[in-house]
Coordinates of C-alpha atoms in Angstrom, one line a residue:
Chain A
M9 CA -5.6 -20.1 64.3
R10 CA -4.2 -18.3 61.1
K11 CA -6.4 -18.2 58.3
S12 CA -4.5 -18.8 54.9
Y13 CA -6.0 -17.3 51.6
S14 CA -5.2 -19.3 48.3
P15 CA -5.2 -17.6 44.8
A16 CA -8.7 -18.9 44.4
H17 CA -9.8 -17.0 47.3
F18 CA -8.7 -13.6 45.7
F19 CA -10.3 -14.8 42.4
L20 CA -13.8 -15.3 44.1
L21 CA -13.0 -11.9 45.8
A22 CA -12.2 -10.2 42.5
L23 CA -15.6 -11.9 40.9
T24 CA -17.7 -10.7 43.7
L25 CA -16.4 -7.1 43.3
G26 CA -16.8 -7.2 39.7
V27 CA -20.3 -8.6 39.9
A28 CA -21.2 -5.8 42.6
A29 CA -19.7 -3.2 40.4
S30 CA -21.7 -4.4 37.4
C31 CA -24.9 -4.0 39.3
T32 CA -24.1 -0.2 39.7
W33 CA -23.3 -0.1 35.9
D34 CA -25.7 2.0 34.0
Q35 CA -26.9 -0.4 31.6
S36 CA -28.6 2.0 29.4
R37 CA -25.3 3.1 28.2
V38 CA -24.4 -0.1 26.7
D39 CA -25.3 -0.2 22.9
W40 CA -26.4 -3.9 22.4
G41 CA -27.1 -3.5 18.9
D42 CA -23.6 -2.4 18.3
Q43 CA -22.1 -5.5 20.2
I44 CA -20.4 -8.2 18.2
V45 CA -22.3 -11.4 18.3
M46 CA -21.6 -15.0 17.3
P47 CA -23.9 -16.4 14.7
E48 CA -26.4 -18.9 15.9
I49 CA -25.2 -22.1 14.3
P50 CA -27.0 -25.4 15.1
P51 CA -25.3 -28.3 17.0
G52 CA -22.7 -30.1 15.2
F53 CA -21.7 -27.3 13.0
S54 CA -18.1 -25.6 13.0
M55 CA -17.8 -21.9 13.6
P56 CA -18.1 -20.5 9.9
P57 CA -15.1 -18.1 8.9
I58 CA -16.0 -14.3 9.5
P59 CA -13.8 -11.4 8.1
D60 CA -12.3 -9.4 10.6
D61 CA -13.8 -6.2 9.2
N62 CA -17.4 -7.7 9.0
R63 CA -18.0 -9.2 12.4
L64 CA -21.7 -9.8 12.9
T65 CA -23.7 -7.3 15.1
P66 CA -27.3 -6.9 15.4
Y67 CA -27.7 -3.5 13.5
R68 CA -25.3 -4.8 10.9
I69 CA -27.6 -7.8 10.5
E70 CA -30.8 -5.7 10.7
L71 CA -29.4 -3.2 8.0
G72 CA -28.4 -6.2 5.8
R73 CA -31.9 -7.7 6.5
R74 CA -33.6 -4.6 5.1
L75 CA -31.2 -4.1 2.1
F76 CA -31.6 -7.8 1.1
F77 CA -35.6 -7.3 0.7
D78 CA -35.5 -4.0 -0.6
P79 CA -35.8 -3.5 -4.6
I80 CA -34.1 -0.2 -4.1
L81 CA -31.1 -2.3 -5.2
S82 CA -32.6 -2.8 -8.8
R83 CA -32.7 -0.2 -11.9
D84 CA -36.4 0.1 -11.7
S85 CA -36.6 -0.7 -8.0
T86 CA -38.7 -4.0 -8.7
I87 CA -36.2 -6.8 -7.8
S88 CA -34.8 -7.4 -4.3
C89 CA -32.3 -10.3 -3.4
G90 CA -35.6 -11.7 -1.6
S91 CA -37.1 -11.8 -5.2
C92 CA -35.1 -15.2 -5.7
H93 CA -34.3 -16.1 -2.3
H94 CA -37.8 -16.5 -0.5
A95 CA -37.7 -17.0 3.4
D96 CA -40.5 -19.5 3.4
K97 CA -38.8 -21.4 0.7
K98 CA -35.3 -21.9 2.8
M99 CA -34.0 -18.9 0.6
T100 CA -34.8 -20.6 -2.7
D101 CA -37.4 -19.3 -5.1
G102 CA -39.2 -22.8 -6.4
L103 CA -38.3 -22.0 -10.0
S104 CA -36.1 -23.8 -12.3
K105 CA -34.4 -20.7 -13.2
S106 CA -34.7 -17.2 -11.4
I107 CA -36.8 -14.4 -13.0
G108 CA -35.1 -11.1 -12.9
I109 CA -35.7 -7.4 -14.0
D110 CA -38.3 -7.0 -17.0
G111 CA -39.3 -10.8 -16.6
Q112 CA -36.2 -12.1 -17.8
V113 CA -35.2 -15.5 -17.3
G114 CA -31.7 -15.9 -15.5
I115 CA -29.2 -18.6 -16.3
R116 CA -29.3 -21.0 -13.2
N117 CA -31.3 -22.2 -10.5
A118 CA -31.0 -20.0 -7.1
I119 CA -29.3 -21.6 -4.4
S120 CA -30.5 -21.7 -0.8
L121 CA -28.6 -19.0 1.3
L122 CA -28.9 -21.2 4.4
N123 CA -25.0 -21.9 5.7
V124 CA -23.8 -19.9 2.9
A125 CA -21.4 -18.5 5.5
Y126 CA -19.3 -21.9 4.9
Q127 CA -19.0 -21.5 1.2
P128 CA -15.3 -21.0 0.2
Y129 CA -16.4 -19.5 -3.1
L130 CA -20.0 -18.2 -4.5
F131 CA -22.3 -19.3 -7.2
W132 CA -22.7 -22.6 -9.1
D133 CA -19.3 -22.0 -10.9
G134 CA -17.3 -20.6 -8.0
G135 CA -16.5 -17.5 -9.9
V136 CA -16.9 -15.1 -7.2
P137 CA -14.4 -15.6 -3.6
T138 CA -16.4 -13.8 -0.9
L139 CA -20.1 -13.0 0.1
E140 CA -19.0 -9.2 0.0
T141 CA -18.1 -9.4 -3.5
Q142 CA -20.9 -11.6 -4.5
V143 CA -23.3 -8.8 -3.6
L144 CA -22.0 -6.9 -6.7
A145 CA -22.9 -9.8 -9.1
P146 CA -26.7 -9.6 -9.1
I147 CA -27.0 -5.9 -9.0
H148 CA -24.7 -5.7 -12.0
D149 CA -26.4 -8.5 -14.1
P150 CA -28.5 -7.3 -16.9
K151 CA -30.9 -10.2 -16.4
E152 CA -31.3 -9.5 -12.6
M153 CA -31.3 -6.0 -11.2
D154 CA -29.5 -4.5 -14.1
F155 CA -28.0 -1.5 -12.0
D156 CA -24.8 -0.1 -10.7
I157 CA -23.5 -0.1 -7.0
N158 CA -22.5 3.5 -7.5
L159 CA -26.0 4.6 -8.3
V160 CA -27.6 2.2 -5.5
V161 CA -25.4 4.1 -3.0
E162 CA -26.5 7.5 -4.5
R163 CA -30.0 6.2 -4.0
L164 CA -29.4 5.1 -0.3
K165 CA -27.6 8.5 0.5
R166 CA -30.9 10.4 -0.5
H167 CA -33.0 7.9 1.4
P168 CA -34.7 9.2 4.7
E169 CA -33.7 6.4 6.8
Y170 CA -30.9 4.3 5.4
P171 CA -28.0 7.0 6.3
A172 CA -28.6 6.9 9.8
L173 CA -28.8 3.0 9.8
F174 CA -25.6 2.9 8.2
Y175 CA -23.7 5.1 10.5
Q176 CA -25.4 2.9 13.4
A177 CA -23.9 -0.2 11.8
Y178 CA -20.7 0.8 10.3
K179 CA -19.8 4.2 11.6
A180 CA -19.9 5.2 8.0
G181 CA -22.4 6.3 5.5
P182 CA -23.8 4.1 2.5
S183 CA -20.8 3.1 -0.1
P184 CA -20.0 0.1 -1.9
Y185 CA -18.1 -1.1 1.1
T186 CA -20.8 -0.8 3.7
V187 CA -23.6 -2.1 1.3
T188 CA -21.5 -5.3 0.4
R189 CA -20.8 -5.7 3.9
A190 CA -24.1 -5.3 5.3
I191 CA -25.7 -7.7 3.1
A192 CA -23.0 -10.2 3.5
C193 CA -23.4 -9.8 7.4
F194 CA -27.1 -10.7 7.0
E195 CA -26.3 -13.6 4.9
R196 CA -23.7 -14.9 7.4
S197 CA -26.8 -14.9 9.9
L198 CA -28.6 -17.5 8.0
Y199 CA -28.4 -21.2 9.1
S200 CA -30.4 -24.3 8.7
S201 CA -31.6 -26.1 11.9
T202 CA -31.4 -29.4 13.9
T203 CA -32.9 -32.2 11.6
R204 CA -34.2 -35.4 12.5
Y205 CA -30.9 -36.7 10.9
D206 CA -29.0 -34.5 13.5
R207 CA -30.8 -35.7 16.4
Y208 CA -30.0 -39.4 15.4
V209 CA -26.3 -38.9 15.1
L210 CA -25.6 -36.1 17.4
F211 CA -27.9 -37.0 20.4
G212 CA -28.0 -40.5 19.8
D213 CA -31.9 -40.4 19.4
T214 CA -32.4 -43.9 17.7
T215 CA -36.2 -43.4 17.4
A216 CA -35.3 -39.9 15.4
L217 CA -35.1 -42.0 12.0
T218 CA -37.5 -44.4 10.6
A219 CA -36.4 -47.8 9.5
S220 CA -36.4 -46.9 5.8
E221 CA -34.4 -43.8 6.6
K222 CA -32.1 -45.7 8.5
R223 CA -31.4 -48.1 5.3
G224 CA -31.2 -45.1 3.2
M225 CA -28.5 -43.6 5.6
E226 CA -26.5 -46.9 5.0
L227 CA -26.8 -46.9 1.2
F228 CA -25.9 -42.9 1.1
F229 CA -22.7 -43.7 2.9
S230 CA -22.0 -46.8 1.0
E231 CA -19.5 -47.6 -1.5
R232 CA -22.3 -48.9 -3.5
A233 CA -24.4 -45.6 -4.2
E234 CA -21.1 -43.4 -3.8
C235 CA -23.2 -40.2 -2.7
F236 CA -21.0 -39.3 0.4
H237 CA -17.7 -39.0 -1.7
C238 CA -18.9 -35.8 -2.7
H239 CA -21.9 -35.0 -0.3
S240 CA -19.8 -35.2 2.8
G241 CA -19.4 -33.2 5.9
F242 CA -22.2 -31.7 8.1
L243 CA -23.5 -29.6 5.1
F244 CA -23.3 -32.8 2.6
T245 CA -21.0 -31.1 0.2
D246 CA -17.2 -31.0 0.0
F247 CA -17.8 -27.7 -2.2
S248 CA -15.7 -29.5 -5.1
F249 CA -17.1 -29.0 -8.8
R250 CA -18.3 -32.3 -10.3
N251 CA -19.9 -33.3 -13.7
N252 CA -22.7 -35.4 -12.8
G253 CA -23.6 -36.6 -16.2
L254 CA -26.6 -34.5 -16.7
Y255 CA -26.0 -34.0 -20.4
E256 CA -24.1 -34.9 -23.1
K257 CA -23.7 -31.2 -24.5
Y258 CA -24.0 -28.7 -21.9
A259 CA -25.7 -25.4 -22.7
D260 CA -24.2 -23.8 -19.6
S261 CA -20.3 -24.9 -19.4
G262 CA -20.4 -24.3 -15.6
R263 CA -16.9 -24.1 -13.9
A264 CA -15.3 -24.0 -17.4
R265 CA -16.9 -20.6 -17.7
I266 CA -14.4 -19.2 -15.2
T267 CA -11.6 -21.3 -15.9
L268 CA -11.9 -21.6 -19.7
N269 CA -10.5 -25.1 -19.1
P270 CA -12.4 -28.0 -21.3
D271 CA -11.7 -30.3 -18.5
D272 CA -14.3 -28.1 -16.5
V273 CA -17.0 -28.3 -19.0
G274 CA -20.3 -29.3 -17.2
K275 CA -18.8 -29.2 -13.6
F276 CA -20.8 -27.2 -11.0
K277 CA -20.4 -26.9 -7.2
V278 CA -21.6 -29.8 -5.3
P279 CA -24.6 -28.5 -3.6
S280 CA -25.6 -28.9 0.1
L281 CA -28.3 -31.5 0.8
R282 CA -29.9 -29.9 3.9
N283 CA -33.6 -28.7 3.2
L284 CA -34.1 -30.7 -0.1
A285 CA -37.8 -31.0 1.1
Y286 CA -38.1 -26.9 0.6
T287 CA -35.9 -26.4 -2.1
A288 CA -37.2 -28.1 -5.5
P289 CA -36.4 -28.2 -8.3
Y290 CA -33.0 -29.5 -8.4
M291 CA -29.5 -29.3 -10.3
H292 CA -27.9 -26.1 -11.6
D293 CA -30.7 -25.6 -13.9
G294 CA -33.6 -26.7 -12.0
S295 CA -34.2 -29.4 -14.7
L296 CA -35.0 -32.2 -12.2
A297 CA -38.4 -31.6 -10.5
T298 CA -38.5 -34.1 -7.9
L299 CA -36.1 -36.0 -5.7
R300 CA -37.5 -39.1 -7.4
D301 CA -36.0 -37.8 -10.5
V302 CA -32.7 -37.1 -8.9
I303 CA -32.5 -40.5 -7.5
E304 CA -33.5 -42.0 -11.3
H305 CA -30.8 -39.8 -12.9
Y306 CA -28.1 -41.0 -10.4
N307 CA -29.3 -44.8 -10.6
S308 CA -29.1 -44.4 -14.5
G309 CA -25.7 -43.3 -14.2
G310 CA -26.5 -40.3 -16.3
K311 CA -25.4 -39.5 -19.9
N312 CA -21.7 -39.8 -21.1
H313 CA -19.6 -37.0 -20.7
P314 CA -15.8 -37.1 -20.9
N315 CA -15.7 -34.9 -17.5
K316 CA -18.3 -36.9 -15.8
S317 CA -17.4 -38.0 -12.2
I318 CA -16.2 -41.6 -11.7
F319 CA -18.8 -41.6 -8.9
V320 CA -21.4 -41.4 -11.2
R321 CA -22.1 -44.7 -12.7
Q322 CA -25.2 -47.3 -12.9
L323 CA -26.3 -48.4 -9.5
A324 CA -29.0 -51.0 -10.2
L325 CA -31.0 -49.8 -6.9
S326 CA -34.2 -51.8 -6.2
E327 CA -37.4 -49.9 -5.8
Q328 CA -37.3 -50.1 -2.1
E329 CA -33.8 -48.7 -2.0
K330 CA -34.7 -45.8 -4.1
E331 CA -37.6 -45.0 -1.8
D332 CA -35.3 -45.6 1.4
L333 CA -32.6 -42.9 -0.2
I334 CA -35.4 -40.3 -0.5
N335 CA -36.8 -40.9 2.8
F336 CA -33.3 -40.3 4.0
L337 CA -32.5 -37.3 2.2
L338 CA -35.8 -35.9 3.4
S339 CA -34.5 -36.4 7.0
L340 CA -31.8 -34.0 6.2
S341 CA -34.5 -31.2 6.0
D342 CA -35.5 -28.6 8.7
P343 CA -38.5 -29.6 10.8
Chain B
M6 CA 36.1 -6.9 23.1
K7 CA 33.9 -8.4 20.4
K8 CA 31.2 -5.9 21.4
R9 CA 33.6 -3.0 20.8
H10 CA 34.9 -4.3 17.4
I11 CA 31.2 -4.4 16.3
A12 CA 30.5 -0.9 17.4
I13 CA 33.7 0.4 15.7
F14 CA 32.9 -1.4 12.4
L15 CA 29.2 0.2 12.5
L16 CA 30.5 3.5 13.0
I17 CA 32.8 3.3 10.2
A18 CA 30.0 2.0 8.2
L19 CA 27.5 4.7 9.1
G20 CA 30.2 7.3 8.2
W21 CA 31.0 6.1 4.7
A22 CA 27.2 5.5 4.1
S23 CA 26.6 9.1 4.9
C24 CA 29.6 10.4 2.7
K25 CA 28.6 8.5 -0.2
K26 CA 25.1 10.2 0.1
D27 CA 26.4 13.5 0.4
D28 CA 29.0 12.7 -2.8
H29 CA 25.7 11.9 -5.2
E30 CA 23.5 14.5 -3.6
E31 CA 20.5 12.2 -4.5
T32 CA 17.3 13.3 -3.8
H33 CA 13.6 11.9 -3.9
E34 CA 11.4 13.5 -6.5
K35 CA 7.5 13.2 -7.4
V36 CA 7.4 11.6 -10.8
T37 CA 4.6 11.8 -13.2
L38 CA 3.5 10.0 -16.4
H39 CA 2.1 12.1 -19.4
L40 CA 0.1 9.9 -21.2
H41 CA -1.8 10.6 -24.5
T42 CA -4.5 8.4 -25.8
M43 CA -4.4 8.3 -29.6
V44 CA -6.2 7.4 -32.8
G45 CA -3.6 7.4 -35.1
S46 CA -2.2 11.0 -35.3
K47 CA -5.6 12.3 -33.8
A48 CA -6.0 12.5 -30.0
A49 CA -8.9 10.1 -28.9
D50 CA -12.2 11.7 -27.9
Y51 CA -15.8 10.8 -27.6
T52 CA -17.2 13.2 -30.4
S53 CA -14.8 12.8 -33.3
T54 CA -15.2 10.2 -36.1
F55 CA -12.0 8.4 -36.6
T56 CA -10.7 6.1 -39.4
S57 CA -9.7 2.4 -38.7
E58 CA -6.5 0.7 -40.2
S59 CA -8.7 -0.2 -43.2
G60 CA -10.3 2.8 -43.9
R61 CA -13.4 2.2 -42.0
A62 CA -15.2 5.1 -40.0
F63 CA -15.7 4.7 -36.3
T64 CA -16.7 6.7 -33.2
L65 CA -15.8 5.8 -29.5
S66 CA -18.1 6.3 -26.4
D67 CA -15.8 4.4 -24.0
L68 CA -11.9 4.0 -23.8
R69 CA -10.4 3.1 -20.6
Y70 CA -7.6 0.9 -19.7
Y71 CA -5.5 0.0 -16.5
L72 CA -1.8 0.4 -16.4
S73 CA 0.1 -1.0 -13.2
N74 CA 3.3 -2.3 -11.8
F75 CA 5.2 0.9 -12.9
V76 CA 9.3 0.3 -13.1
L77 CA 11.6 3.1 -14.0
I78 CA 14.7 2.1 -15.7
K79 CA 18.0 4.4 -15.1
E80 CA 20.5 4.8 -17.7
D81 CA 22.7 2.5 -15.9
G82 CA 20.3 -0.1 -16.4
S83 CA 19.2 -0.4 -12.7
E84 CA 15.5 -0.5 -12.0
V85 CA 13.2 1.5 -9.6
P86 CA 9.9 0.0 -9.0
I87 CA 7.1 2.0 -8.1
A88 CA 4.6 0.0 -5.8
G89 CA 1.2 0.0 -5.5
T90 CA 0.5 2.8 -8.5
V91 CA -2.5 1.8 -10.6
I92 CA -3.7 4.1 -13.6
L93 CA -7.2 4.2 -15.0
A94 CA -6.3 5.8 -18.3
S95 CA -9.0 7.5 -20.4
P96 CA -8.6 9.9 -23.4
N97 CA -9.6 13.0 -21.3
E98 CA -6.9 12.7 -18.6
H99 CA -3.1 13.3 -19.5
E100 CA -1.1 13.9 -16.4
W101 CA -0.8 10.9 -13.8
E102 CA 1.3 11.0 -10.4
L103 CA 3.4 7.9 -10.6
G104 CA 5.1 8.1 -7.0
T105 CA 8.5 9.2 -6.1
A106 CA 11.7 8.1 -7.5
P107 CA 15.5 9.0 -6.7
S108 CA 16.9 11.8 -8.8
G109 CA 19.2 10.7 -11.9
H110 CA 19.0 10.0 -15.5
Y111 CA 16.6 7.6 -16.7
S112 CA 16.3 5.9 -20.3
G113 CA 13.0 3.8 -20.1
I114 CA 9.7 3.0 -18.2
R115 CA 8.1 -0.4 -17.8
F116 CA 4.6 -1.2 -16.9
L117 CA 1.7 -3.7 -17.2
V118 CA -1.5 -3.1 -19.0
G119 CA -3.8 -4.7 -16.9
L120 CA -3.3 -5.8 -13.0
D121 CA -1.5 -8.4 -11.4
S122 CA -3.6 -11.4 -10.3
V123 CA -4.0 -10.7 -6.7
T124 CA -5.4 -7.1 -7.3
N125 CA -7.2 -8.5 -10.1
H126 CA -9.4 -10.8 -8.0
G127 CA -9.6 -8.4 -5.3
D128 CA -12.8 -6.9 -3.7
P129 CA -13.5 -3.3 -5.6
S130 CA -15.4 -2.4 -2.6
V131 CA -12.7 -1.9 -0.1
Y132 CA -11.2 1.1 -2.2
P133 CA -11.9 4.7 -1.5
A134 CA -14.5 6.3 -3.9
N135 CA -11.9 8.2 -6.2
H136 CA -9.7 5.1 -6.3
P137 CA -9.1 3.6 -10.0
L138 CA -9.6 0.2 -8.3
A139 CA -13.2 1.5 -6.8
P140 CA -16.2 0.4 -8.7
Q141 CA -16.5 2.7 -11.6
T142 CA -19.6 3.8 -13.5
P143 CA -20.1 2.6 -16.3
S144 CA -18.5 -0.4 -14.6
I145 CA -15.0 -1.8 -15.7
H146 CA -15.3 -5.1 -13.6
W147 CA -16.8 -8.4 -13.9
S148 CA -18.7 -9.1 -10.9
W149 CA -19.8 -12.6 -11.7
N150 CA -16.3 -13.8 -12.2
T151 CA -14.4 -11.5 -10.0
G152 CA -11.8 -9.6 -12.0
Y153 CA -11.5 -6.2 -13.8
I154 CA -11.8 -5.4 -17.4
F155 CA -8.3 -4.4 -18.5
M156 CA -9.3 -2.4 -21.3
K157 CA -12.7 -1.3 -22.3
I158 CA -13.3 -0.2 -26.0
E159 CA -16.8 0.8 -27.1
G160 CA -18.2 2.5 -30.0
K161 CA -19.7 2.5 -33.2
V162 CA -18.6 1.5 -36.6
D163 CA -19.4 1.8 -40.4
T164 CA -20.1 -1.7 -41.1
T165 CA -20.8 -1.2 -45.1
L166 CA -18.9 -3.7 -47.1
S167 CA -17.4 -0.6 -49.0
A168 CA -16.6 1.1 -45.9
T169 CA -18.2 4.4 -47.2
G170 CA -21.1 4.8 -44.9
T171 CA -21.2 6.3 -41.4
P172 CA -20.8 4.6 -38.0
N173 CA -23.8 2.6 -37.5
A174 CA -23.1 -0.7 -35.5
D175 CA -22.0 -1.0 -31.9
F176 CA -18.7 -2.6 -31.2
Y177 CA -17.3 -3.5 -27.9
Y178 CA -14.0 -4.9 -26.9
H179 CA -13.9 -5.9 -23.1
I180 CA -10.3 -7.3 -22.7
G181 CA -9.6 -8.9 -19.2
L182 CA -8.5 -12.2 -17.3
D183 CA -5.0 -12.7 -15.6
Q184 CA -3.5 -14.2 -18.9
M185 CA -4.4 -11.1 -20.9
A186 CA -2.2 -8.9 -18.9
R187 CA 0.9 -7.8 -21.1
E188 CA 4.3 -6.1 -19.9
V189 CA 5.1 -3.1 -22.1
T190 CA 8.8 -1.6 -22.1
I191 CA 9.6 1.7 -23.4
R192 CA 13.3 2.3 -24.0
D193 CA 15.3 5.2 -25.4
M194 CA 13.8 7.8 -23.5
H195 CA 15.7 10.6 -21.9
V196 CA 14.1 11.8 -18.5
H197 CA 16.2 13.7 -16.0
I198 CA 14.8 13.6 -12.5
E199 CA 16.0 16.3 -10.6
K200 CA 14.7 18.9 -8.0
G201 CA 12.6 21.4 -9.7
G202 CA 12.4 19.5 -13.0
E203 CA 9.6 18.5 -14.8
N204 CA 10.1 14.7 -13.9
S205 CA 7.7 13.4 -16.3
F206 CA 7.7 10.4 -18.7
H207 CA 5.9 11.2 -22.0
V208 CA 4.3 8.1 -23.2
A209 CA 1.5 7.8 -26.0
F210 CA -0.9 4.8 -26.6
D211 CA -2.3 4.5 -30.1
L212 CA -5.8 2.7 -30.4
L213 CA -5.0 2.0 -34.1
K214 CA -2.2 -0.2 -33.2
A215 CA -4.0 -2.0 -30.6
L216 CA -6.8 -2.9 -33.0
K217 CA -4.2 -4.0 -36.0
G218 CA -5.4 -7.1 -37.7
V219 CA -8.8 -6.5 -36.2
D220 CA -11.6 -6.6 -39.0
M221 CA -13.8 -4.0 -37.3
R222 CA -16.6 -4.9 -39.8
T223 CA -16.9 -8.5 -38.6
E224 CA -14.9 -8.5 -35.6
R225 CA -17.2 -6.3 -33.3
A226 CA -17.4 -8.0 -30.0
T227 CA -15.7 -9.7 -27.2
H228 CA -16.1 -10.1 -23.5
T229 CA -13.1 -12.1 -23.5
M230 CA -14.4 -15.1 -22.3
D231 CA -16.8 -15.3 -25.2
N232 CA -14.5 -14.5 -27.9
M233 CA -10.8 -15.4 -26.8
M234 CA -9.3 -15.2 -30.1
L235 CA -10.2 -11.8 -30.5
A236 CA -9.4 -10.5 -26.9
Q237 CA -6.0 -12.2 -27.4
K238 CA -5.4 -10.5 -30.6
I239 CA -5.9 -7.1 -29.2
A240 CA -3.9 -7.7 -25.8
D241 CA -1.0 -9.2 -28.3
N242 CA -1.1 -5.6 -29.9
W243 CA -0.4 -3.8 -26.7
P244 CA 3.3 -4.0 -26.4
E245 CA 3.5 -2.3 -29.7
S246 CA 0.6 0.3 -29.2
F247 CA 2.6 2.2 -26.6
S248 CA 5.7 4.3 -27.3
A249 CA 7.7 7.4 -26.2
E250 CA 6.3 10.6 -27.2

């Protein structure tokens, strides 16, 4: 009897040989810290854009993490990125406005850095196009670190440990390029987790949400409450700039600070609604202390402003409905 | 047959093109920009006391500006763009390499004070340390609204009403944003670019002309965004502030 071999047989043979070969392969020669890794994103999230020159590797993420929490970046070595982005507060600081060098109060509320890889532009006013360029802003801001990227690099070059870590991660020493890449790389490794809401919609776990939360969800996605128009997608933001009627006169002109367009006065980037349970206070200036305050604000329709979004208007929600909305918003927080 | 026609045509074209080149003996030469930063008739520096348009004493502590998008203008009116060259000019440096250009007679130069919008909003950290667009110390870049400061002028000025005192108060003019970039064209130059020649365009920038109409006693500060009027006044003066030297 003649035996015939299909291409599948050859494939299996090749695979077997391959596996056999890998057994004899000296694994100690593989530097796993230098291998490109995929970010660990939660189910339901799309793959974030990652620049070709700054793929994630364990060495880069670790270097970025160390720099992020190191006050060496500030003039007097007192302020790190972590001073305003606390790991236990989902990378916010719990303050209305952040405190920088010499106890100076900044101009806005620190935004959570979880899922920051998806942001098409950074800051409440979108003034910076990439995470890498964003790194320069707090270093140079006289109210934050009040320093200079070239002087940061000089310090890092003299440091007993950093130069080797930079070579390990980027095959190059400390420079404005590698410092900004490393911190951005670390930031691109930060994601939220699977919430009860995700379990309900992704895995069909109908017990994941309470009756009140489900009613709140209906309201959230209804034309009556209008929330979902701006708070859309898996991050609950469309990244647009909106005036939500917080003030009649804005002390902070928001998007107009960048565009100088009067139509942009009082517009700020729509924030994600994940992890609200950990990220109070709310709004660009942290002026609303609780979620109850936020719901009351939207229920009232806000103050009059020519740039106010058409979706912000009086809602006439009942007490039960407000409660339901708050409960739903809390279900978007990591367990 | 068709292929043969094409081959013959190409041969003729090639021969003609090479003859043409021989006739003109055109070479490509390195071209430099000789740039003097002046305050009226005095060379700008960080130690002298200068006198403003209205007779007010002032000193300088920082004066840097970006020039880019250079175009050399030939006597026959044709133009030779110099791609990619950016200069961060300051009082202390006079000689800048522009790039290479074909030999011939040139009558002018055109450039942008500032940067094109793509370069302006790019990431400074991608440039090597000695590049003019790399992060500078002191900084000449806005990191919160990604973009370069096209011209930074800082110093002290006498603010006494009678303008009889000494420079006592800080002034700073930081001009940037895409809409502030200004094109400058300098004509009536005579530059002969040839093998072994100087091959240099001589240009002067006069700070007094850039500050024409600026009352340095009352108009002492602009970061552009916070005082657009003053920033625009200075930017609008740029085209008249550069001349052949």
